[in-house]
PDB file of C-alpha atoms in Angstrom:
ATOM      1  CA  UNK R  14     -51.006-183.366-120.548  1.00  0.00           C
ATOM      2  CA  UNK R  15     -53.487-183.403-123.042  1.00  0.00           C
ATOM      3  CA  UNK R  16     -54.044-187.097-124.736  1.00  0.00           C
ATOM      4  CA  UNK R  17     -55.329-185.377-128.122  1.00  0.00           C
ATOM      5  CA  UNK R  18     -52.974-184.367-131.097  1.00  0.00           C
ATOM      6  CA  UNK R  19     -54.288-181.804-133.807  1.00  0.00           C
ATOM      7  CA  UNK R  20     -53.499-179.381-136.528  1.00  0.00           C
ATOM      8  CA  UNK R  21     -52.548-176.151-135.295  1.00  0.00           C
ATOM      9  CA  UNK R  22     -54.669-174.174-137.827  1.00  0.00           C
ATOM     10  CA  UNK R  23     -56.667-175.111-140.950  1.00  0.00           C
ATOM     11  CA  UNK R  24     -58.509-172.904-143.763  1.00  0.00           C
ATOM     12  CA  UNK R  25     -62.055-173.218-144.918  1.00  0.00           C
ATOM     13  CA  UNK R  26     -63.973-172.258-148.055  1.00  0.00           C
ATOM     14  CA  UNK R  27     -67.034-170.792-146.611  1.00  0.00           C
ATOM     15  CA  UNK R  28     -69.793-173.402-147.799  1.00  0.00           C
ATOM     16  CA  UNK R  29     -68.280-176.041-148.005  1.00  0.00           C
ATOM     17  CA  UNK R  30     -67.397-178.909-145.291  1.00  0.00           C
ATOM     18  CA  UNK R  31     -64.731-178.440-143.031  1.00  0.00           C
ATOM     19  CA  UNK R  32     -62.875-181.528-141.760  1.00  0.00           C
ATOM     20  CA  UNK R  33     -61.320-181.445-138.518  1.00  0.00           C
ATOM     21  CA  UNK R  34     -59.222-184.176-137.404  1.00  0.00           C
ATOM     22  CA  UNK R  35     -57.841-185.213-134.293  1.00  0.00           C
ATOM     23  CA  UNK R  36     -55.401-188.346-133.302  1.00  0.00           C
ATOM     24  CA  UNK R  37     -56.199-189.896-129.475  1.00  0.00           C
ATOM     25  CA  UNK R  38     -53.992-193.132-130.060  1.00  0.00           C
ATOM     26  CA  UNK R  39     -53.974-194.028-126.353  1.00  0.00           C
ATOM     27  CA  UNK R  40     -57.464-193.503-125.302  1.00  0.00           C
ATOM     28  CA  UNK R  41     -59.090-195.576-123.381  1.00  0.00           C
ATOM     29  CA  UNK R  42     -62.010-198.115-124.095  1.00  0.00           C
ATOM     30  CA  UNK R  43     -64.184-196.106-121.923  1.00  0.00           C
ATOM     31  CA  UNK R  44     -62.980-192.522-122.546  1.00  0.00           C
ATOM     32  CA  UNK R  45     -65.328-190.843-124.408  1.00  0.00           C
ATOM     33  CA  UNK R  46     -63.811-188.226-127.666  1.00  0.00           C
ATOM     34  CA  UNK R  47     -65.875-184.654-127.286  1.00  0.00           C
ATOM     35  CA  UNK R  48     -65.382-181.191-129.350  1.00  0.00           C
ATOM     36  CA  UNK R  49     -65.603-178.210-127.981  1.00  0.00           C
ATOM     37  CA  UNK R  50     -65.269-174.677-130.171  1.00  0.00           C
ATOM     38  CA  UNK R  51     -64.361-170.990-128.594  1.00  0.00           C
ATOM     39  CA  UNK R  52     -64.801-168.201-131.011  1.00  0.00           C
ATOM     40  CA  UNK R  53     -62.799-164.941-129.678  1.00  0.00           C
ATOM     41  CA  UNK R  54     -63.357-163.703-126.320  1.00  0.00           C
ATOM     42  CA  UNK R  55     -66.341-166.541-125.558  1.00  0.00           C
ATOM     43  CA  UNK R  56     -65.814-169.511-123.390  1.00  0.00           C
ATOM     44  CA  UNK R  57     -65.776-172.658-124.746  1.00  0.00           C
ATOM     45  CA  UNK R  58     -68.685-174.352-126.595  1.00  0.00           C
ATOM     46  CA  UNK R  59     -70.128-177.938-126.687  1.00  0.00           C
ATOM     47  CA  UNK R  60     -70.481-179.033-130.085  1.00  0.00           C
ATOM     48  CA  UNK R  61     -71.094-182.778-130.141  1.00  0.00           C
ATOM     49  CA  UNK R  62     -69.258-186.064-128.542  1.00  0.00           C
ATOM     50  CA  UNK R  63     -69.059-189.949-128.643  1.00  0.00           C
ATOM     51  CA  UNK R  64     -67.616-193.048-127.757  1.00  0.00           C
ATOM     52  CA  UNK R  65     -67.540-195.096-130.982  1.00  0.00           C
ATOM     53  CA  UNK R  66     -70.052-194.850-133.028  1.00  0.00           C
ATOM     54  CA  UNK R  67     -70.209-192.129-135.468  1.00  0.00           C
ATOM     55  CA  UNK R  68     -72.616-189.284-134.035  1.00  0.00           C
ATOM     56  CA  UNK R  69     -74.204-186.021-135.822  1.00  0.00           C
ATOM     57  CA  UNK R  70     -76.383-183.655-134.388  1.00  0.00           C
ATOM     58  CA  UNK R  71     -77.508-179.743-135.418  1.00  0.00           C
ATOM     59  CA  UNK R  72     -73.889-178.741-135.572  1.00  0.00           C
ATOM     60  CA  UNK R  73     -71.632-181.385-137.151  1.00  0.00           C
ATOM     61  CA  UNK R  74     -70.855-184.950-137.424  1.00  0.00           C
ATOM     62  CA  UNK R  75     -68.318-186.407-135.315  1.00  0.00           C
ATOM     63  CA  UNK R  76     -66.799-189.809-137.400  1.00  0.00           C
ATOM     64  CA  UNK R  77     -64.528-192.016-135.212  1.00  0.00           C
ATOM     65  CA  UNK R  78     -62.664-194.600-136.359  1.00  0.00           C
ATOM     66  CA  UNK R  79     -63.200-198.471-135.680  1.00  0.00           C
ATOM     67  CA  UNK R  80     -59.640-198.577-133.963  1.00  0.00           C
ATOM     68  CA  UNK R  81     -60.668-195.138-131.821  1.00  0.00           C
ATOM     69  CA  UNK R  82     -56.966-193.807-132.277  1.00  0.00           C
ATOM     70  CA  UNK R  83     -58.315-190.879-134.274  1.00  0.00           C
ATOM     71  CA  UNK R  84     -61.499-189.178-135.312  1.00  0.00           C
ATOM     72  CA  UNK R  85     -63.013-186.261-137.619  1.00  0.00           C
ATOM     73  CA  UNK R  86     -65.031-183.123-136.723  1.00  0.00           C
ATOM     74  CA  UNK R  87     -67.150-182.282-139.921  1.00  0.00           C
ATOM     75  CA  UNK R  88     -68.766-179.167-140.364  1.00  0.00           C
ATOM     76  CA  UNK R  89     -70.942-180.031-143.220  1.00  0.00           C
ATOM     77  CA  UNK R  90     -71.689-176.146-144.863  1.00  0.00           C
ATOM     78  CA  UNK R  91     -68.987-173.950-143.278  1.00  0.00           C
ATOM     79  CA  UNK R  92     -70.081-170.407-142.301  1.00  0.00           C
ATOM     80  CA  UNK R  93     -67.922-167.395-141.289  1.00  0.00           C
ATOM     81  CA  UNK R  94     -69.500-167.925-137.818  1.00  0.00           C
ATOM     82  CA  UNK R  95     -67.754-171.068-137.471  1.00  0.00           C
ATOM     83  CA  UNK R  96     -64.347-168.877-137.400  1.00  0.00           C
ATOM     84  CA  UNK R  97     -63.082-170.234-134.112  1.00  0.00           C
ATOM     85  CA  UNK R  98     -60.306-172.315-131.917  1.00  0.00           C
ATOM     86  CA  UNK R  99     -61.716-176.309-132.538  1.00  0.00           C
ATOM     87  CA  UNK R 100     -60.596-178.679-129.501  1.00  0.00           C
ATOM     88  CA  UNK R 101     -60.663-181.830-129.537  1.00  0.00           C
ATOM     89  CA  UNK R 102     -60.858-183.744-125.785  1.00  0.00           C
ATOM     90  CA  UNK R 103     -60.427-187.126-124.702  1.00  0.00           C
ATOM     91  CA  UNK R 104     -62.469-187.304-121.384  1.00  0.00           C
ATOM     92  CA  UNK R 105     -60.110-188.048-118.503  1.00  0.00           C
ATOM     93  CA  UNK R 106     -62.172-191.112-116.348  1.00  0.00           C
ATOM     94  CA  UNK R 107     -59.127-192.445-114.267  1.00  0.00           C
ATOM     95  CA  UNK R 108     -61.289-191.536-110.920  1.00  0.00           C
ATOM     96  CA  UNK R 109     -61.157-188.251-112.050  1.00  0.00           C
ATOM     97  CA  UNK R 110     -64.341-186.089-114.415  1.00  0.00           C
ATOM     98  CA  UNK R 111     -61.887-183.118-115.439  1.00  0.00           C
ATOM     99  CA  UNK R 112     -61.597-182.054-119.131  1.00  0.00           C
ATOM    100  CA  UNK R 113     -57.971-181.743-120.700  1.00  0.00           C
ATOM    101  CA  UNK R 114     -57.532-179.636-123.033  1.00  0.00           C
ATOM    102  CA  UNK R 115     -54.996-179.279-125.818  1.00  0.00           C
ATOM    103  CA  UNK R 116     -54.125-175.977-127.999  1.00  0.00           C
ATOM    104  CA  UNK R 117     -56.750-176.755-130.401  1.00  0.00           C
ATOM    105  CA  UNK R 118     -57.033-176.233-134.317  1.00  0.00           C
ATOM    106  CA  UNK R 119     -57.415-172.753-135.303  1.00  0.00           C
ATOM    107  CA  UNK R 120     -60.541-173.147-138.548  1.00  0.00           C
ATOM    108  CA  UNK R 121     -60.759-169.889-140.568  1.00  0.00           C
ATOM    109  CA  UNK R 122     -63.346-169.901-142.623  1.00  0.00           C
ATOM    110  CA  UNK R 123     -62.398-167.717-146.097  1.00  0.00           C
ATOM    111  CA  UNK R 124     -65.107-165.760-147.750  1.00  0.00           C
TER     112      UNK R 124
ATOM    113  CA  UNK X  27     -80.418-165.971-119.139  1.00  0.00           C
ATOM    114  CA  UNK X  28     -80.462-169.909-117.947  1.00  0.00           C
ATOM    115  CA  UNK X  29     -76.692-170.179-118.850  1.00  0.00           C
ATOM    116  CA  UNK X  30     -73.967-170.400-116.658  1.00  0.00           C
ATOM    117  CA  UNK X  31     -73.471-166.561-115.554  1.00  0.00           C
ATOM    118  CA  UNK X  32     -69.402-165.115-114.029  1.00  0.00           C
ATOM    119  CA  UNK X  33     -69.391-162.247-112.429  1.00  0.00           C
ATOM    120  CA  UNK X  34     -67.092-159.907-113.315  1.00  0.00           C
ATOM    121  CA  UNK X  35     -66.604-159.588-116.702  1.00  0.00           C
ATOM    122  CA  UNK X  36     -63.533-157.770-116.340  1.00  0.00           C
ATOM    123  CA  UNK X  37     -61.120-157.044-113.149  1.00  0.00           C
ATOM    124  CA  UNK X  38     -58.182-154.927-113.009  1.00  0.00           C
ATOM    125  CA  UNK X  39     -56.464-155.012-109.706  1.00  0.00           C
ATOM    126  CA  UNK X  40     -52.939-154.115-108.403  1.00  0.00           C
ATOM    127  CA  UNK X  41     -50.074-156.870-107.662  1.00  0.00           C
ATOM    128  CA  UNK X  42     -50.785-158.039-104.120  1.00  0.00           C
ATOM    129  CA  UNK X  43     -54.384-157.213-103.575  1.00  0.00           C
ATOM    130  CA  UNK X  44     -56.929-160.063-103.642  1.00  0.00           C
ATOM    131  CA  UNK X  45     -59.952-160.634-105.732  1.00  0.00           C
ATOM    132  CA  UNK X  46     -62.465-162.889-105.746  1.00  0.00           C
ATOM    133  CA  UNK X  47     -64.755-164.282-109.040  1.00  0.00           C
ATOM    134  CA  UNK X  48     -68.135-165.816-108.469  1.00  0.00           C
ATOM    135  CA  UNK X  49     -69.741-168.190-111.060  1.00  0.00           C
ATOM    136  CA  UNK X  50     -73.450-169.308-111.010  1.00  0.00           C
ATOM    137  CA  UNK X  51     -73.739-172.765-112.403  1.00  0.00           C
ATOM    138  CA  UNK X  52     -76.820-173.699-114.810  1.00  0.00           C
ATOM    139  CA  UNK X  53     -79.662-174.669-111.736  1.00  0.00           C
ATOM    140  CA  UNK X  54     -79.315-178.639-110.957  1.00  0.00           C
ATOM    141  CA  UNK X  55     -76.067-178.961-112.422  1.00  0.00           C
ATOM    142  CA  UNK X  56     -74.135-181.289-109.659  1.00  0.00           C
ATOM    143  CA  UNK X  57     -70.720-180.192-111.113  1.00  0.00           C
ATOM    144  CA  UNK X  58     -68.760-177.245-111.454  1.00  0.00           C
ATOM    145  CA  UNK X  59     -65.145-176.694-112.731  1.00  0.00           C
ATOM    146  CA  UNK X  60     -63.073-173.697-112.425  1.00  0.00           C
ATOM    147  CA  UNK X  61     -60.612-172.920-115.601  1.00  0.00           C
ATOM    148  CA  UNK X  62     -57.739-170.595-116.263  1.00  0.00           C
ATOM    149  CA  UNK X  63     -57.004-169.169-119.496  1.00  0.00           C
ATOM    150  CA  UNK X  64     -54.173-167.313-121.276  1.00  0.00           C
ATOM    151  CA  UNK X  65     -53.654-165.755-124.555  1.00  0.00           C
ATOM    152  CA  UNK X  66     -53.175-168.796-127.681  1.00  0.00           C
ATOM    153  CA  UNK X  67     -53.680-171.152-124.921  1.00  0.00           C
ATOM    154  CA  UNK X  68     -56.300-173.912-124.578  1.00  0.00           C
ATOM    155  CA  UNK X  69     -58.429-173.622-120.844  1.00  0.00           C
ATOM    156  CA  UNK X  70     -56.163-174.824-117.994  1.00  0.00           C
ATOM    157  CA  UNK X  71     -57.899-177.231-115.704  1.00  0.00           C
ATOM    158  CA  UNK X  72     -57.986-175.918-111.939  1.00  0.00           C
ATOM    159  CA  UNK X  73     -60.644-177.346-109.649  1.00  0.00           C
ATOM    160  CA  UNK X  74     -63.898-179.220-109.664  1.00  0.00           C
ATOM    161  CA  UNK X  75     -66.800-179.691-107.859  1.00  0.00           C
ATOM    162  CA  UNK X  76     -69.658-181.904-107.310  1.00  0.00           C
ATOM    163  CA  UNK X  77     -72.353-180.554-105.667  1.00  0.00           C
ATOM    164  CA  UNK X  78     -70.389-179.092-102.116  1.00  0.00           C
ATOM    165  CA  UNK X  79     -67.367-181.540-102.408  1.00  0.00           C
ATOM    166  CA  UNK X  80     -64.283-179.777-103.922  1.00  0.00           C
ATOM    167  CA  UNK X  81     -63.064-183.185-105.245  1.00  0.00           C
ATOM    168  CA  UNK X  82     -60.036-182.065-107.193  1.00  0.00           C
ATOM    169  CA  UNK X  83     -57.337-179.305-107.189  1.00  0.00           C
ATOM    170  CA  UNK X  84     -54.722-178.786-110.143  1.00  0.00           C
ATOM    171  CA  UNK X  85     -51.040-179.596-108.339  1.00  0.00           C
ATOM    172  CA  UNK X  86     -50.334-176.197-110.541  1.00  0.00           C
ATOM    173  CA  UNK X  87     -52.551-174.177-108.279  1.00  0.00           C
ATOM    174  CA  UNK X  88     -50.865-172.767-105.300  1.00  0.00           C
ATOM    175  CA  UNK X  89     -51.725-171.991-101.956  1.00  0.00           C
ATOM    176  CA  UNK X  90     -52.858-168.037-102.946  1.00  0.00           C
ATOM    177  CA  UNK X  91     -55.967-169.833-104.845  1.00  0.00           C
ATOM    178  CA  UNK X  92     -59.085-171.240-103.039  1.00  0.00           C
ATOM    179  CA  UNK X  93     -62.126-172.093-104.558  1.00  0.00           C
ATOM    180  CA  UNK X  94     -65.898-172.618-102.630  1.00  0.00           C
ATOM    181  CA  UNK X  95     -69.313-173.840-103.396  1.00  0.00           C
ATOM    182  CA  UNK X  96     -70.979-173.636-100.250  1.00  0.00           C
ATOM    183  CA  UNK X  97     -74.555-175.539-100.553  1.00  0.00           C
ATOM    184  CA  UNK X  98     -73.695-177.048-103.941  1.00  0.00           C
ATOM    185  CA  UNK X  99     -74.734-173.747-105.693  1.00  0.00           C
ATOM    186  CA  UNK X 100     -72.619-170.397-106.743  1.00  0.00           C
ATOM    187  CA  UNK X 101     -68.778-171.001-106.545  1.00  0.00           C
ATOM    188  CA  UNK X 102     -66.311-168.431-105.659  1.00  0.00           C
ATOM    189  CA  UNK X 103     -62.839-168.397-106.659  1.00  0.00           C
ATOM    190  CA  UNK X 104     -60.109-166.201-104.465  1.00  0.00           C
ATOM    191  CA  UNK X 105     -56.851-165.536-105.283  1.00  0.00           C
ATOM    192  CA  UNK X 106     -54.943-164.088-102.646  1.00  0.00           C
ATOM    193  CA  UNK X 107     -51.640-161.541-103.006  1.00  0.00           C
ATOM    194  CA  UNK X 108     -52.400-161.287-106.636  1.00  0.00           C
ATOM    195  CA  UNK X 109     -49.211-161.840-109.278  1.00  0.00           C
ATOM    196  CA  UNK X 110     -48.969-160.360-112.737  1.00  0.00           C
ATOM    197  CA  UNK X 111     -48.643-163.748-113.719  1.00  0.00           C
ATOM    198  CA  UNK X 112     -52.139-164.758-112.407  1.00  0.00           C
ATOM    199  CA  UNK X 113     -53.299-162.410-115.254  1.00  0.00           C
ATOM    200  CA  UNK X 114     -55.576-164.602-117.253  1.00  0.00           C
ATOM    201  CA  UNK X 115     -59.284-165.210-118.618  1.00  0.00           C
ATOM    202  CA  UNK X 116     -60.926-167.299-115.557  1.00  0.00           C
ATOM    203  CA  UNK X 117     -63.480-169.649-116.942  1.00  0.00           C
ATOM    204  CA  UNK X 118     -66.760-172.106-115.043  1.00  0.00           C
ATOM    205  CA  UNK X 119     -68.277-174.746-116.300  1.00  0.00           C
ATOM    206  CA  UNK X 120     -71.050-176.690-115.223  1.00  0.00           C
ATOM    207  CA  UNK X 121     -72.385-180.072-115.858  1.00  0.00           C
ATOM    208  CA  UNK X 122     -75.196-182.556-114.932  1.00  0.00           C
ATOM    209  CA  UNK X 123     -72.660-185.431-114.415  1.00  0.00           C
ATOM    210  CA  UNK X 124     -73.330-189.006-114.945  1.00  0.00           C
ATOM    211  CA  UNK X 125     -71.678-192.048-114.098  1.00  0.00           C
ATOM    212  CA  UNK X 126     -68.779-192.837-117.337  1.00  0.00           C
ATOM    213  CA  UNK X 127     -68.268-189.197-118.405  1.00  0.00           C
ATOM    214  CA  UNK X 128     -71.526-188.868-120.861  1.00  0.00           C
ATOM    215  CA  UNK X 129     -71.641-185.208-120.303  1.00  0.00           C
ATOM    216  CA  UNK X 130     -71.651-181.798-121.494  1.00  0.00           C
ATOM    217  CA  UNK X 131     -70.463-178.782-120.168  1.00  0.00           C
ATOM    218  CA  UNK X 132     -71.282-175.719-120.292  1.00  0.00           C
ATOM    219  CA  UNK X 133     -69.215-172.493-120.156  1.00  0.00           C
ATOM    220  CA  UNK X 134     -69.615-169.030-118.682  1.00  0.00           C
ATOM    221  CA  UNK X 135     -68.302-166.365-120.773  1.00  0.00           C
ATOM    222  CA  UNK X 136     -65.328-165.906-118.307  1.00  0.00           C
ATOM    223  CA  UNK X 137     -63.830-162.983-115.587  1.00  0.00           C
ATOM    224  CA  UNK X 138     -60.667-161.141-117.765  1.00  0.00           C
ATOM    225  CA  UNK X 139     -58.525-160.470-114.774  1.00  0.00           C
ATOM    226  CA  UNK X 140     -55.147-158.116-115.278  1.00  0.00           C
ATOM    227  CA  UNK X 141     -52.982-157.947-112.410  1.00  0.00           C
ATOM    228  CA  UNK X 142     -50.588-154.179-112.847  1.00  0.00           C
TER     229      UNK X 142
END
């Protein structure tokens, strides 16, 4: 099962910042929170990932919390493009490198 | 194209036939995962690889599916006396993995199979 818990579907204003959140109350010290995007008919895409310090990169910002129970996918400008299924994963590390993941949060991004 | 390449895009196939996917991985990645898909579903974990080794095999994945990466390259995945229920997006990833999970993978862009 996945470890993650999120929104099943949010709405956007295009140009402004969407905020994705995501609870992971029992991860591990060691487990490391990544997001992941799919936009219809695509396979999934890496977006950006940490452990617990806050991270940003070209696409987003990824904010964790000090407790690492929950953390926040920010998409600072929101474009139509970014129309797409938004999961949230909680790296599996128990001897094992798969990736669970959940059902995701549905972002549409409203012209 | 460096990117992780699945070949087909698309299968249609009759219930009981076999068909088998193939998925080039990004060159030097050691690691390659095989995921199944359905409609308003998030990817369904399968099988993994790193580099030859087939370390890992969902306990959902029966005995009709079999997965191979002979010489730590391309991967194939069969699936044997196909079931409309095996109708599904198919999707690889590959990674360069690294001790502690700092990774990323990459996706193909998936084999749509439909089973009649």
């Amino acid at each position: 099962d996945a470890k993650t818990t999120q929104p099943t579907s949010m709405d956007c204003a295009e140009g402004r910042a969407a905020n994705l959140p995501c609870n992971h109350s029992t991860i591990s010290g060691n487990e490391y929170v990544y997001w992941y995007r799919q936009i219809h008919s695509q396979g999934p895409q890496y977006i950006i990932h940490g452990l617990k310090n806050n991270e940003t990169n070209e696409m987003a910002s990824l904010i964790i919390t000090e407790d690492r129970k929950s953390s926040t996918l920010i998409l600072p400008h929101a474009t139509l493009r970014d129309t797409a299924v938004y999961y949230c994963i909680v790296r599996v590390t128990s001897g094992t490198y798969k990736y669970i993941f959940g059902t995701g949060t549905r972002l549409k991004v409203l012209a | 194209d460096t990117g992780v390449s699945q070949d087909p895009r698309h299968k249609i196939t009759k219930r009981g036939q076999n068909v088998t996917f193939r998925c080039d991985p990004i060159s030097e990645h050691n690691r390659l995962y095989w995921y199944r898909q359905t409609l308003g579903q998030g990817p369904e974990f399968l099988t993994y690889f790193q580099n030859e080794a087939q370390l890992e095999k969902s306990r959902l994945l029966s005995d009709r599916f079999s997965a191979e990466r002979p010489k730590g390259s391309f991967s194939t995945l069969e699936i044997q006396r196909t079931e409309q229920g095996d109708s599904a997006m198919y999707l690889c990833a590959s990674s360069l993995g690294r001790a502690g999970g700092n990774e990323k993978l990459f996706f193909g862009s998936g084999t749509q199979l439909s089973v009649l």
